[in-house]
Amino acid sequence: MDKLVVTGGGRLTGEVVISGAKNAALPILCACLLSAEPLKLTNVPELNDIGTMLKLLAQMGVKVEREGENVTLDASGLNNPLAPYELVKTMRASILVLGPLVARCGEARVSLPGGCAIGARPVDQHIKGLQSMGAEVGVEHGYVVAKVGRLKGARLFTDMVTVTGTENLMMAACLADGETVIENAAREPEVVDLAQCLISMGAQISGAGTDLIRIRGVEKLHGASHRIMPDRIETGTFLCAAAITGGDIRLLGTSTGYLDAVVDKLLDAGCEITGEKTAKHECIHIIAPPRLKAVSIRTAPYPAFPTDMQAQFMAINAVADGTAIIRETIFENRFMHAVEMQRLGADIKIDGNTAVMKGVEKLQGATVMATDLRASASLVVAGLVAEGETHVERIYHLDRGYANIEAKLNALGANIRREKA
Ligand code: UD1
């Protein structure tokens, strides 16, 4: 397996272009299943997870054309509403085909995703919602099997805020008979981006971005064009990379509006951050001090601090001045990177879902193992300031979710090389 070798020490300066959002692109790719007309997407990030989703759609009979960041999907020949285990196991977001398939085909067989490194991550809320809309849904031989004539609009309430759950049910409701109301809906910007794409396909949706989404079902959706929003987690990761190195960088094609909670914490840590608009780009400019102040965080659903930025803030706090408390409230097992950071010399004490960190003057390079996508990114960020070489192993996680991360960081002055296994 490939690894990244990060030589610490450089201060990041310059400009980086932020890619389209993985977590917006994945549900939006699935939205093509709702229509027999083509969906044209731009700013689709070039990532392994996107490749997996396109493979999954293609084996269902969707015609896929991909040219760099432009993807056209034509689901007029959709003939196989099946998501096999082999594809679903590598990417949990495959569950996002369930809602659209049931709505358009009246049936679906989608493998249960199973657990993953950060927690159990069940899909019971997706299933409960479809059942409330009149589908017969059961689990057979590890597959979610759903059947229905036509879904019926219903009042849906999820037990917790779930992002892909909200997206799945919102897509399903677009073709249901009558009105669906999703209460306790996720308010993430990616849910809003999906809703905007669906609306341009003819869906009748209001309230996306609030915790109550109303969808009036229509007979069918038509073709559309849509540009995927910028990736706020990639944005946040590069902000942290700049911050930890005392850097000064501009992030192009993104905006602070998507990540107030993260920006707030970086301001508390002592960074200067401004949103700027040029003729060509929206952009963010960050200037970081030589040493950051420690900042405590608590993850929670949007608009609070995102769990997908928790690991990167652990890297920052590892070398910041002072003590920070990190509380993870979304996933039960999302501190595996802490043990790896301890190998770099970080002072971290874990008690359940709480980590107490005391910043140290210096980290030291070591061999560490990436355990999930954002954990991998945090280890690279930590490696940027560790003395000597940090070898980050198992980086296939990183390639799932970050487009050209080492090339982008090297263009800012980092020293990272990929070693093939
Ligand atoms: C999405 C994001 C992921 C992010 C997460 C939380 C995508 C493709 N992935 O994941 O990057 O970390 O949101 O912001 O957008 N839960 C249940 N039953 C369900 C659904 C969820 O118990 O049916 C629980 C989960 O185990 C978790 C919590 O609800 O503890 C939130 O999970 P959810 O928002 O669904 O995460 P994902 O949508 O899988």
Tab-separated table of C-alpha atoms and ligand atoms in Angstrom:
chain	number	residue	atom	x	y	z
A	1	MET	CA	0.000	0.000	0.000
A	2	ASP	CA	1.210	3.515	-0.811
A	3	LYS	CA	2.429	5.807	1.938
A	4	LEU	CA	3.166	9.493	2.250
A	5	VAL	CA	6.450	10.708	3.662
A	6	VAL	CA	6.084	14.188	5.123
A	7	THR	CA	9.220	16.144	6.016
A	8	GLY	CA	8.214	18.741	8.574
A	9	GLY	CA	9.382	22.285	8.936
A	10	GLY	CA	8.159	24.394	6.017
A	11	ARG	CA	5.797	27.337	6.370
A	12	LEU	CA	2.921	27.159	3.881
A	13	THR	CA	2.488	30.165	1.586
A	14	GLY	CA	0.745	30.769	-1.738
A	15	GLU	CA	-2.584	29.804	-3.307
A	16	VAL	CA	-4.557	26.575	-3.560
A	17	VAL	CA	-7.732	25.817	-5.503
A	18	ILE	CA	-10.371	23.985	-3.464
A	19	SER	CA	-12.219	21.141	-5.221
A	20	GLY	CA	-15.923	20.359	-5.339
A	21	ALA	CA	-17.401	18.763	-2.227
A	22	LYS	CA	-17.229	14.981	-2.010
A	23	ASN	CA	-20.178	14.847	0.373
A	24	ALA	CA	-22.318	16.987	-1.926
A	25	ALA	CA	-21.257	15.184	-5.101
A	26	LEU	CA	-22.049	11.683	-3.808
A	27	PRO	CA	-25.794	12.249	-3.146
A	28	ILE	CA	-26.110	14.444	-6.232
A	29	LEU	CA	-24.690	11.670	-8.440
A	30	CYS	CA	-27.420	9.402	-6.998
A	31	ALA	CA	-30.083	11.994	-7.863
A	32	CYS	CA	-29.624	11.025	-11.536
A	33	LEU	CA	-31.500	7.796	-10.728
A	34	LEU	CA	-34.695	9.813	-10.236
A	35	SER	CA	-34.975	10.879	-13.874
A	36	ALA	CA	-34.873	9.366	-17.365
A	37	GLU	CA	-33.210	12.527	-18.673
A	38	PRO	CA	-29.495	13.465	-18.416
A	39	LEU	CA	-28.028	15.200	-15.384
A	40	LYS	CA	-24.967	17.306	-16.172
A	41	LEU	CA	-22.635	18.043	-13.269
A	42	THR	CA	-19.579	20.278	-13.038
A	43	ASN	CA	-16.944	20.719	-10.309
A	44	VAL	CA	-17.163	17.004	-9.452
A	45	PRO	CA	-13.967	16.224	-7.497
A	46	GLU	CA	-11.626	13.587	-8.928
A	47	LEU	CA	-11.614	11.144	-6.034
A	48	ASN	CA	-11.733	7.406	-5.534
A	49	ASP	CA	-15.125	7.618	-3.781
A	50	ILE	CA	-16.563	9.348	-6.845
A	51	GLY	CA	-15.110	6.597	-9.064
A	52	THR	CA	-16.756	3.963	-6.833
A	53	MET	CA	-20.137	5.703	-7.015
A	54	LEU	CA	-19.918	6.007	-10.819
A	55	LYS	CA	-19.078	2.281	-11.051
A	56	LEU	CA	-22.085	1.493	-8.881
A	57	LEU	CA	-24.398	3.629	-11.031
A	58	ALA	CA	-22.999	2.146	-14.259
A	59	GLN	CA	-23.696	-1.422	-13.158
A	60	MET	CA	-27.333	-0.375	-12.591
A	61	GLY	CA	-27.621	0.644	-16.233
A	62	VAL	CA	-26.763	4.363	-15.953
A	63	LYS	CA	-24.737	5.754	-18.864
A	64	VAL	CA	-21.785	7.619	-17.371
A	65	GLU	CA	-19.606	10.131	-19.215
A	66	ARG	CA	-16.746	11.653	-17.259
A	67	GLU	CA	-14.261	14.211	-18.466
A	68	GLY	CA	-12.185	15.562	-15.597
A	69	GLU	CA	-14.536	17.427	-13.278
A	70	ASN	CA	-17.501	17.211	-15.675
A	71	VAL	CA	-19.830	14.240	-15.369
A	72	THR	CA	-22.981	13.502	-17.371
A	73	LEU	CA	-25.308	10.769	-16.164
A	74	ASP	CA	-28.144	9.290	-18.171
A	75	ALA	CA	-30.380	6.902	-16.217
A	76	SER	CA	-32.899	6.333	-19.040
A	77	GLY	CA	-31.676	2.725	-19.282
A	78	LEU	CA	-31.783	2.016	-15.521
A	79	ASN	CA	-32.492	-1.730	-15.343
A	80	ASN	CA	-30.752	-3.223	-12.302
A	81	PRO	CA	-31.758	-1.661	-8.956
A	82	LEU	CA	-29.017	-3.509	-7.062
A	83	ALA	CA	-26.072	-2.259	-5.019
A	84	PRO	CA	-23.774	-5.225	-4.352
A	85	TYR	CA	-21.727	-5.714	-1.184
A	86	GLU	CA	-18.393	-5.495	-3.069
A	87	LEU	CA	-19.042	-1.843	-3.922
A	88	VAL	CA	-20.982	-0.792	-0.819
A	89	LYS	CA	-18.396	-2.136	1.641
A	90	THR	CA	-15.723	0.277	0.380
A	91	MET	CA	-17.982	3.299	0.661
A	92	ARG	CA	-20.894	3.723	3.048
A	93	ALA	CA	-22.385	6.550	0.990
A	94	SER	CA	-23.551	3.864	-1.486
A	95	ILE	CA	-26.649	3.652	0.725
A	96	LEU	CA	-27.689	6.905	-0.998
A	97	VAL	CA	-28.952	4.928	-4.007
A	98	LEU	CA	-31.670	3.330	-1.849
A	99	GLY	CA	-34.162	6.212	-1.753
A	100	PRO	CA	-33.942	7.149	-5.452
A	101	LEU	CA	-34.162	3.493	-6.585
A	102	VAL	CA	-37.273	2.762	-4.541
A	103	ALA	CA	-38.884	5.996	-5.740
A	104	ARG	CA	-38.199	5.449	-9.444
A	105	CYS	CA	-38.212	1.625	-9.808
A	106	GLY	CA	-40.513	0.627	-6.927
A	107	GLU	CA	-37.830	-1.779	-5.744
A	108	ALA	CA	-34.223	-1.934	-4.592
A	109	ARG	CA	-31.661	-4.332	-3.153
A	110	VAL	CA	-28.854	-2.484	-1.428
A	111	SER	CA	-26.190	-4.176	0.640
A	112	LEU	CA	-26.028	-3.126	4.283
A	113	PRO	CA	-22.861	-1.086	4.644
A	114	GLY	CA	-21.697	-2.756	7.854
A	115	GLY	CA	-19.635	-1.050	10.538
A	116	CYS	CA	-16.607	1.082	9.863
A	117	ALA	CA	-13.584	2.273	11.769
A	118	ILE	CA	-15.335	5.256	13.367
A	119	GLY	CA	-18.400	3.458	14.715
A	120	ALA	CA	-21.358	1.174	14.042
A	121	ARG	CA	-23.152	3.644	11.739
A	122	PRO	CA	-26.507	1.890	11.255
A	123	VAL	CA	-29.029	2.866	8.540
A	124	ASP	CA	-32.200	2.205	10.566
A	125	GLN	CA	-33.445	5.773	10.055
A	126	HIS	CA	-33.258	5.462	6.263
A	127	ILE	CA	-35.291	2.248	6.487
A	128	LYS	CA	-37.830	3.628	8.979
A	129	GLY	CA	-38.464	6.641	6.756
A	130	LEU	CA	-39.114	4.564	3.644
A	131	GLN	CA	-41.444	2.299	5.638
A	132	SER	CA	-43.399	5.357	6.777
A	133	MET	CA	-43.775	6.226	3.089
A	134	GLY	CA	-45.440	2.861	2.469
A	135	ALA	CA	-42.514	0.736	1.276
A	136	GLU	CA	-42.095	-2.819	2.476
A	137	VAL	CA	-38.501	-2.886	3.674
A	138	GLY	CA	-36.698	-5.833	5.194
A	139	VAL	CA	-33.168	-7.122	5.573
A	140	GLU	CA	-32.403	-10.371	3.726
A	141	HIS	CA	-28.972	-11.988	3.589
A	142	GLY	CA	-27.232	-8.717	4.431
A	143	TYR	CA	-29.226	-6.686	1.915
A	144	VAL	CA	-31.865	-4.017	2.477
A	145	VAL	CA	-34.700	-5.161	0.238
A	146	ALA	CA	-37.445	-2.630	-0.489
A	147	LYS	CA	-40.634	-2.846	-2.542
A	148	VAL	CA	-43.511	-0.468	-3.159
A	149	GLY	CA	-46.013	0.501	-5.875
A	150	ARG	CA	-45.558	4.242	-5.466
A	151	LEU	CA	-44.227	5.876	-2.320
A	152	LYS	CA	-46.749	7.964	-0.391
A	153	GLY	CA	-45.948	11.326	1.132
A	154	ALA	CA	-45.670	11.158	4.924
A	155	ARG	CA	-44.560	13.017	8.022
A	156	LEU	CA	-41.079	11.722	8.853
A	157	PHE	CA	-39.130	12.212	12.048
A	158	THR	CA	-35.593	10.920	12.492
A	159	ASP	CA	-34.400	9.913	15.989
A	160	MET	CA	-31.124	11.784	15.483
A	161	VAL	CA	-29.884	14.247	12.898
A	162	THR	CA	-28.594	12.160	9.996
A	163	VAL	CA	-27.071	13.704	6.892
A	164	THR	CA	-27.325	10.853	4.388
A	165	GLY	CA	-30.628	9.791	6.008
A	166	THR	CA	-32.115	13.217	5.288
A	167	GLU	CA	-30.708	13.126	1.736
A	168	ASN	CA	-32.031	9.633	0.999
A	169	LEU	CA	-35.528	10.458	2.227
A	170	MET	CA	-35.604	13.855	0.492
A	171	MET	CA	-34.722	12.192	-2.821
A	172	ALA	CA	-37.296	9.430	-2.323
A	173	ALA	CA	-40.019	11.974	-1.493
A	174	CYS	CA	-39.498	13.854	-4.781
A	175	LEU	CA	-41.442	11.181	-6.700
A	176	ALA	CA	-43.874	10.206	-3.916
A	177	ASP	CA	-47.606	10.727	-4.094
A	178	GLY	CA	-48.412	13.818	-2.000
A	179	GLU	CA	-46.464	15.870	0.520
A	180	THR	CA	-43.607	14.653	2.716
A	181	VAL	CA	-42.339	16.572	5.711
A	182	ILE	CA	-38.940	15.669	7.173
A	183	GLU	CA	-38.632	16.861	10.760
A	184	ASN	CA	-35.313	16.989	12.611
A	185	ALA	CA	-33.699	17.219	9.165
A	186	ALA	CA	-29.936	17.716	8.777
A	187	ARG	CA	-29.087	21.350	7.941
A	188	GLU	CA	-25.685	20.686	6.359
A	189	PRO	CA	-24.828	22.803	3.280
A	190	GLU	CA	-24.517	19.561	1.285
A	191	VAL	CA	-28.227	18.875	1.935
A	192	VAL	CA	-28.976	22.336	0.537
A	193	ASP	CA	-26.793	21.714	-2.531
A	194	LEU	CA	-28.641	18.450	-3.204
A	195	ALA	CA	-32.001	20.206	-2.788
A	196	GLN	CA	-30.930	22.892	-5.271
A	197	CYS	CA	-29.984	20.231	-7.821
A	198	LEU	CA	-33.295	18.403	-7.294
A	199	ILE	CA	-35.217	21.674	-7.642
A	200	SER	CA	-33.483	22.341	-10.955
A	201	MET	CA	-34.656	18.832	-11.997
A	202	GLY	CA	-38.245	19.898	-11.261
A	203	ALA	CA	-38.629	18.812	-7.637
A	204	GLN	CA	-40.783	20.871	-5.290
A	205	ILE	CA	-38.766	21.307	-2.120
A	206	SER	CA	-38.791	24.030	0.504
A	207	GLY	CA	-36.978	24.413	3.806
A	208	ALA	CA	-33.656	22.745	2.923
A	209	GLY	CA	-31.062	24.199	5.303
A	210	THR	CA	-33.591	24.239	8.164
A	211	ASP	CA	-34.654	21.306	10.330
A	212	LEU	CA	-38.018	21.024	8.563
A	213	ILE	CA	-37.999	20.153	4.862
A	214	ARG	CA	-41.203	19.955	2.814
A	215	ILE	CA	-41.312	18.027	-0.435
A	216	ARG	CA	-44.365	17.924	-2.699
A	217	GLY	CA	-44.026	14.806	-4.854
A	218	VAL	CA	-44.199	15.103	-8.647
A	219	GLU	CA	-44.823	12.463	-11.360
A	220	LYS	CA	-41.336	12.747	-12.811
A	221	LEU	CA	-38.169	14.805	-12.785
A	222	HIS	CA	-36.384	16.148	-15.852
A	223	GLY	CA	-32.761	16.683	-16.887
A	224	ALA	CA	-30.708	19.548	-15.432
A	225	SER	CA	-27.240	21.044	-15.031
A	226	HIS	CA	-25.693	21.680	-11.643
A	227	ARG	CA	-22.353	22.844	-10.246
A	228	ILE	CA	-21.207	21.052	-7.074
A	229	MET	CA	-20.474	23.363	-4.105
A	230	PRO	CA	-16.899	23.747	-2.803
A	231	ASP	CA	-15.649	21.192	-0.287
A	232	ARG	CA	-15.867	22.796	3.150
A	233	ILE	CA	-13.906	19.988	4.807
A	234	GLU	CA	-11.062	20.217	2.286
A	235	THR	CA	-11.195	23.985	2.891
A	236	GLY	CA	-11.008	23.467	6.644
A	237	THR	CA	-8.154	20.966	6.283
A	238	PHE	CA	-6.052	23.451	4.266
A	239	LEU	CA	-6.863	26.201	6.776
A	240	CYS	CA	-5.494	23.920	9.511
A	241	ALA	CA	-2.424	23.067	7.422
A	242	ALA	CA	-1.700	26.782	6.995
A	243	ALA	CA	-2.471	27.498	10.653
A	244	ILE	CA	-0.187	24.830	12.116
A	245	THR	CA	2.787	25.975	10.018
A	246	GLY	CA	2.348	29.680	10.826
A	247	GLY	CA	1.517	30.102	7.150
A	248	ASP	CA	-0.115	32.677	4.896
A	249	ILE	CA	-2.276	31.200	2.121
A	250	ARG	CA	-5.252	31.977	-0.094
A	251	LEU	CA	-7.844	29.263	-0.739
A	252	LEU	CA	-9.542	29.875	-4.070
A	253	GLY	CA	-13.044	28.836	-5.113
A	254	THR	CA	-14.405	28.538	-1.583
A	255	SER	CA	-15.921	30.813	1.027
A	256	THR	CA	-16.007	31.273	4.790
A	257	GLY	CA	-19.811	31.101	4.688
A	258	TYR	CA	-19.692	27.292	4.678
A	259	LEU	CA	-17.655	26.930	7.820
A	260	ASP	CA	-18.327	29.595	10.413
A	261	ALA	CA	-17.720	27.239	13.361
A	262	VAL	CA	-14.277	26.269	12.050
A	263	VAL	CA	-13.285	29.839	11.175
A	264	ASP	CA	-14.374	31.001	14.637
A	265	LYS	CA	-12.064	28.488	16.311
A	266	LEU	CA	-9.127	29.429	14.093
A	267	LEU	CA	-9.695	33.093	14.993
A	268	ASP	CA	-9.659	32.083	18.683
A	269	ALA	CA	-6.392	30.256	17.995
A	270	GLY	CA	-4.898	33.565	16.849
A	271	CYS	CA	-5.231	33.403	13.046
A	272	GLU	CA	-6.402	36.274	10.857
A	273	ILE	CA	-9.003	35.093	8.337
A	274	THR	CA	-10.775	37.178	5.732
A	275	GLY	CA	-13.181	36.353	2.948
A	276	GLU	CA	-12.233	38.038	-0.332
A	277	LYS	CA	-13.830	38.273	-3.741
A	278	THR	CA	-11.814	38.694	-6.920
A	279	ALA	CA	-13.320	38.993	-10.407
A	280	LYS	CA	-12.674	35.278	-10.946
A	281	HIS	CA	-12.948	33.691	-7.524
A	282	GLU	CA	-14.361	33.844	-4.056
A	283	CYS	CA	-11.495	33.106	-1.733
A	284	ILE	CA	-10.337	32.886	1.873
A	285	HIS	CA	-7.103	34.420	3.115
A	286	ILE	CA	-5.524	33.081	6.304
A	287	ILE	CA	-2.475	34.432	8.106
A	288	ALA	CA	-1.376	32.383	11.091
A	289	PRO	CA	0.780	33.424	14.057
A	290	PRO	CA	4.105	31.649	14.810
A	291	ARG	CA	2.383	29.644	17.578
A	292	LEU	CA	-1.331	28.959	17.871
A	293	LYS	CA	-3.350	29.138	21.083
A	294	ALA	CA	-5.072	25.901	22.147
A	295	VAL	CA	-8.806	25.810	21.343
A	296	SER	CA	-11.427	23.480	22.784
A	297	ILE	CA	-14.083	22.045	20.460
A	298	ARG	CA	-17.251	19.994	20.696
A	299	THR	CA	-18.564	18.332	17.546
A	300	ALA	CA	-22.286	18.455	16.731
A	301	PRO	CA	-24.530	18.608	13.635
A	302	TYR	CA	-24.312	21.706	11.394
A	303	PRO	CA	-24.068	24.636	12.038
A	304	ALA	CA	-21.969	23.533	15.035
A	305	PHE	CA	-18.417	22.262	14.730
A	306	PRO	CA	-18.176	19.389	12.179
A	307	THR	CA	-16.988	15.947	13.271
A	308	ASP	CA	-15.103	15.773	9.966
A	309	MET	CA	-12.787	18.572	11.241
A	310	GLN	CA	-12.197	17.128	14.717
A	311	ALA	CA	-9.026	15.191	13.847
A	312	GLN	CA	-7.379	18.173	12.106
A	313	PHE	CA	-7.992	20.308	15.226
A	314	MET	CA	-6.381	17.615	17.306
A	315	ALA	CA	-3.257	18.126	15.169
A	316	ILE	CA	-3.381	21.878	15.769
A	317	ASN	CA	-3.854	21.494	19.512
A	318	ALA	CA	-0.976	19.020	19.694
A	319	VAL	CA	1.477	21.900	19.221
A	320	ALA	CA	-0.599	24.868	20.417
A	321	ASP	CA	0.082	26.908	23.527
A	322	GLY	CA	-2.132	25.661	26.378
A	323	THR	CA	-4.662	22.939	27.107
A	324	ALA	CA	-7.672	22.007	24.967
A	325	ILE	CA	-10.622	19.709	25.491
A	326	ILE	CA	-12.065	17.920	22.464
A	327	ARG	CA	-15.493	16.291	22.712
A	328	GLU	CA	-16.792	14.044	19.937
A	329	THR	CA	-20.581	13.683	20.100
A	330	ILE	CA	-21.434	12.225	16.655
A	331	PHE	CA	-19.413	9.012	16.336
A	332	GLU	CA	-18.555	6.720	19.238
A	333	ASN	CA	-15.091	5.706	18.089
A	334	ARG	CA	-13.493	8.625	16.359
A	335	PHE	CA	-10.244	9.124	18.284
A	336	MET	CA	-8.015	6.524	16.620
A	337	HIS	CA	-5.777	9.286	15.279
A	338	ALA	CA	-5.039	10.305	18.895
A	339	VAL	CA	-3.012	7.160	19.479
A	340	GLU	CA	-1.080	7.817	16.267
A	341	MET	CA	-0.443	11.430	17.296
A	342	GLN	CA	0.900	10.185	20.613
A	343	ARG	CA	3.512	8.346	18.532
A	344	LEU	CA	4.544	11.774	17.221
A	345	GLY	CA	4.920	13.012	20.798
A	346	ALA	CA	1.507	14.630	21.365
A	347	ASP	CA	0.243	14.812	24.965
A	348	ILE	CA	-3.343	13.479	24.766
A	349	LYS	CA	-5.476	11.786	27.408
A	350	ILE	CA	-8.643	10.057	26.241
A	351	ASP	CA	-11.642	9.372	28.453
A	352	GLY	CA	-14.619	8.038	26.488
A	353	ASN	CA	-15.620	10.680	23.989
A	354	THR	CA	-13.399	13.360	25.527
A	355	ALA	CA	-9.752	14.084	24.767
A	356	VAL	CA	-7.677	16.404	26.945
A	357	MET	CA	-4.628	17.775	25.136
A	358	LYS	CA	-1.664	19.733	26.396
A	359	GLY	CA	0.242	21.397	23.591
A	360	VAL	CA	3.924	20.436	23.262
A	361	GLU	CA	6.717	22.595	21.794
A	362	LYS	CA	7.616	20.103	19.065
A	363	LEU	CA	6.344	16.882	17.496
A	364	GLN	CA	8.784	14.278	16.264
A	365	GLY	CA	8.422	12.386	12.981
A	366	ALA	CA	7.467	8.705	13.263
A	367	THR	CA	5.636	6.011	11.329
A	368	VAL	CA	1.869	6.316	11.791
A	369	MET	CA	-1.142	4.521	10.405
A	370	ALA	CA	-4.108	6.248	8.786
A	371	THR	CA	-7.332	4.692	10.096
A	372	ASP	CA	-10.024	6.702	8.344
A	373	LEU	CA	-10.331	9.534	5.887
A	374	ARG	CA	-10.130	12.587	8.163
A	375	ALA	CA	-7.711	10.861	10.552
A	376	SER	CA	-5.341	10.459	7.591
A	377	ALA	CA	-5.551	14.155	6.830
A	378	SER	CA	-4.842	15.057	10.457
A	379	LEU	CA	-1.681	12.947	10.454
A	380	VAL	CA	-0.433	14.707	7.329
A	381	VAL	CA	-1.200	18.090	8.954
A	382	ALA	CA	0.695	17.048	12.103
A	383	GLY	CA	3.573	15.793	9.951
A	384	LEU	CA	3.970	19.288	8.464
A	385	VAL	CA	5.430	20.500	11.781
A	386	ALA	CA	7.017	17.307	13.122
A	387	GLU	CA	10.822	17.191	13.236
A	388	GLY	CA	12.201	14.900	10.537
A	389	GLU	CA	10.089	12.465	8.524
A	390	THR	CA	6.548	11.321	9.299
A	391	HIS	CA	5.592	8.202	7.363
A	392	VAL	CA	1.792	8.059	6.971
A	393	GLU	CA	0.833	4.519	6.013
A	394	ARG	CA	-2.430	3.160	4.550
A	395	ILE	CA	-3.233	6.362	2.700
A	396	TYR	CA	-5.892	4.771	0.505
A	397	HIS	CA	-8.346	6.466	2.883
A	398	LEU	CA	-6.875	9.837	1.955
A	399	ASP	CA	-7.239	9.147	-1.763
A	400	ARG	CA	-10.938	8.415	-1.200
A	401	GLY	CA	-11.629	11.977	-0.125
A	402	TYR	CA	-8.876	14.473	-1.033
A	403	ALA	CA	-8.003	15.383	-4.620
A	404	ASN	CA	-4.184	15.546	-5.089
A	405	ILE	CA	-3.539	16.445	-1.481
A	406	GLU	CA	0.237	16.070	-1.634
A	407	ALA	CA	0.523	18.017	-4.916
A	408	LYS	CA	-1.637	20.809	-3.494
A	409	LEU	CA	0.357	20.982	-0.244
A	410	ASN	CA	3.707	20.806	-2.069
A	411	ALA	CA	2.661	23.740	-4.257
A	412	LEU	CA	2.285	25.685	-0.986
A	413	GLY	CA	5.831	24.768	0.083
A	414	ALA	CA	5.309	21.482	1.931
A	415	ASN	CA	7.702	18.596	1.421
A	416	ILE	CA	5.672	15.420	0.873
A	417	ARG	CA	6.483	12.448	-1.306
A	418	ARG	CA	4.415	9.394	-2.139
A	419	GLU	CA	6.164	6.065	-1.900
A	420	LYS	CA	4.599	3.228	-3.830
A	421	ALA	CA	4.349	-0.038	-1.959
B	1	UD1	C1	-22.247	12.080	6.799
B	1	UD1	C2	-20.967	12.420	6.077
B	1	UD1	C3	-19.771	12.181	6.987
B	1	UD1	C4	-19.948	12.940	8.300
B	1	UD1	C5	-21.300	12.648	8.930
B	1	UD1	C6	-21.605	13.496	10.154
B	1	UD1	C7	-21.516	11.919	3.759
B	1	UD1	C8	-21.323	11.030	2.589
B	1	UD1	N1	-20.879	11.564	4.891
B	1	UD1	O1	-22.193	10.696	7.134
B	1	UD1	O2	-18.602	12.630	6.312
B	1	UD1	O3	-18.928	12.559	9.199
B	1	UD1	O4	-22.352	12.871	7.967
B	1	UD1	O5	-21.561	14.838	9.839
B	1	UD1	O6	-22.196	12.927	3.691
B	1	UD1	N2	-27.244	7.112	12.626
B	1	UD1	C9	-28.042	6.080	13.086
B	1	UD1	N3	-28.978	5.554	12.228
B	1	UD1	C10	-29.128	5.979	10.938
B	1	UD1	C11	-28.310	7.036	10.492
B	1	UD1	C12	-27.383	7.579	11.365
B	1	UD1	O7	-27.935	5.645	14.244
B	1	UD1	O8	-29.976	5.449	10.220
B	1	UD1	C13	-26.248	7.744	13.552
B	1	UD1	C14	-24.802	7.493	13.118
B	1	UD1	O9	-24.311	6.259	13.585
B	1	UD1	C15	-24.093	8.689	13.732
B	1	UD1	C16	-25.135	9.808	13.627
B	1	UD1	O10	-26.388	9.142	13.465
B	1	UD1	O11	-23.798	8.450	15.083
B	1	UD1	C17	-24.931	10.760	12.476
B	1	UD1	O12	-24.665	10.025	11.296
B	1	UD1	P1	-25.025	10.553	9.834
B	1	UD1	O13	-25.290	12.015	9.867
B	1	UD1	O14	-26.062	9.664	9.260
B	1	UD1	O15	-23.655	10.291	9.071
B	1	UD1	P2	-23.538	9.940	7.547
B	1	UD1	O16	-24.687	10.531	6.832
B	1	UD1	O17	-23.249	8.471	7.399
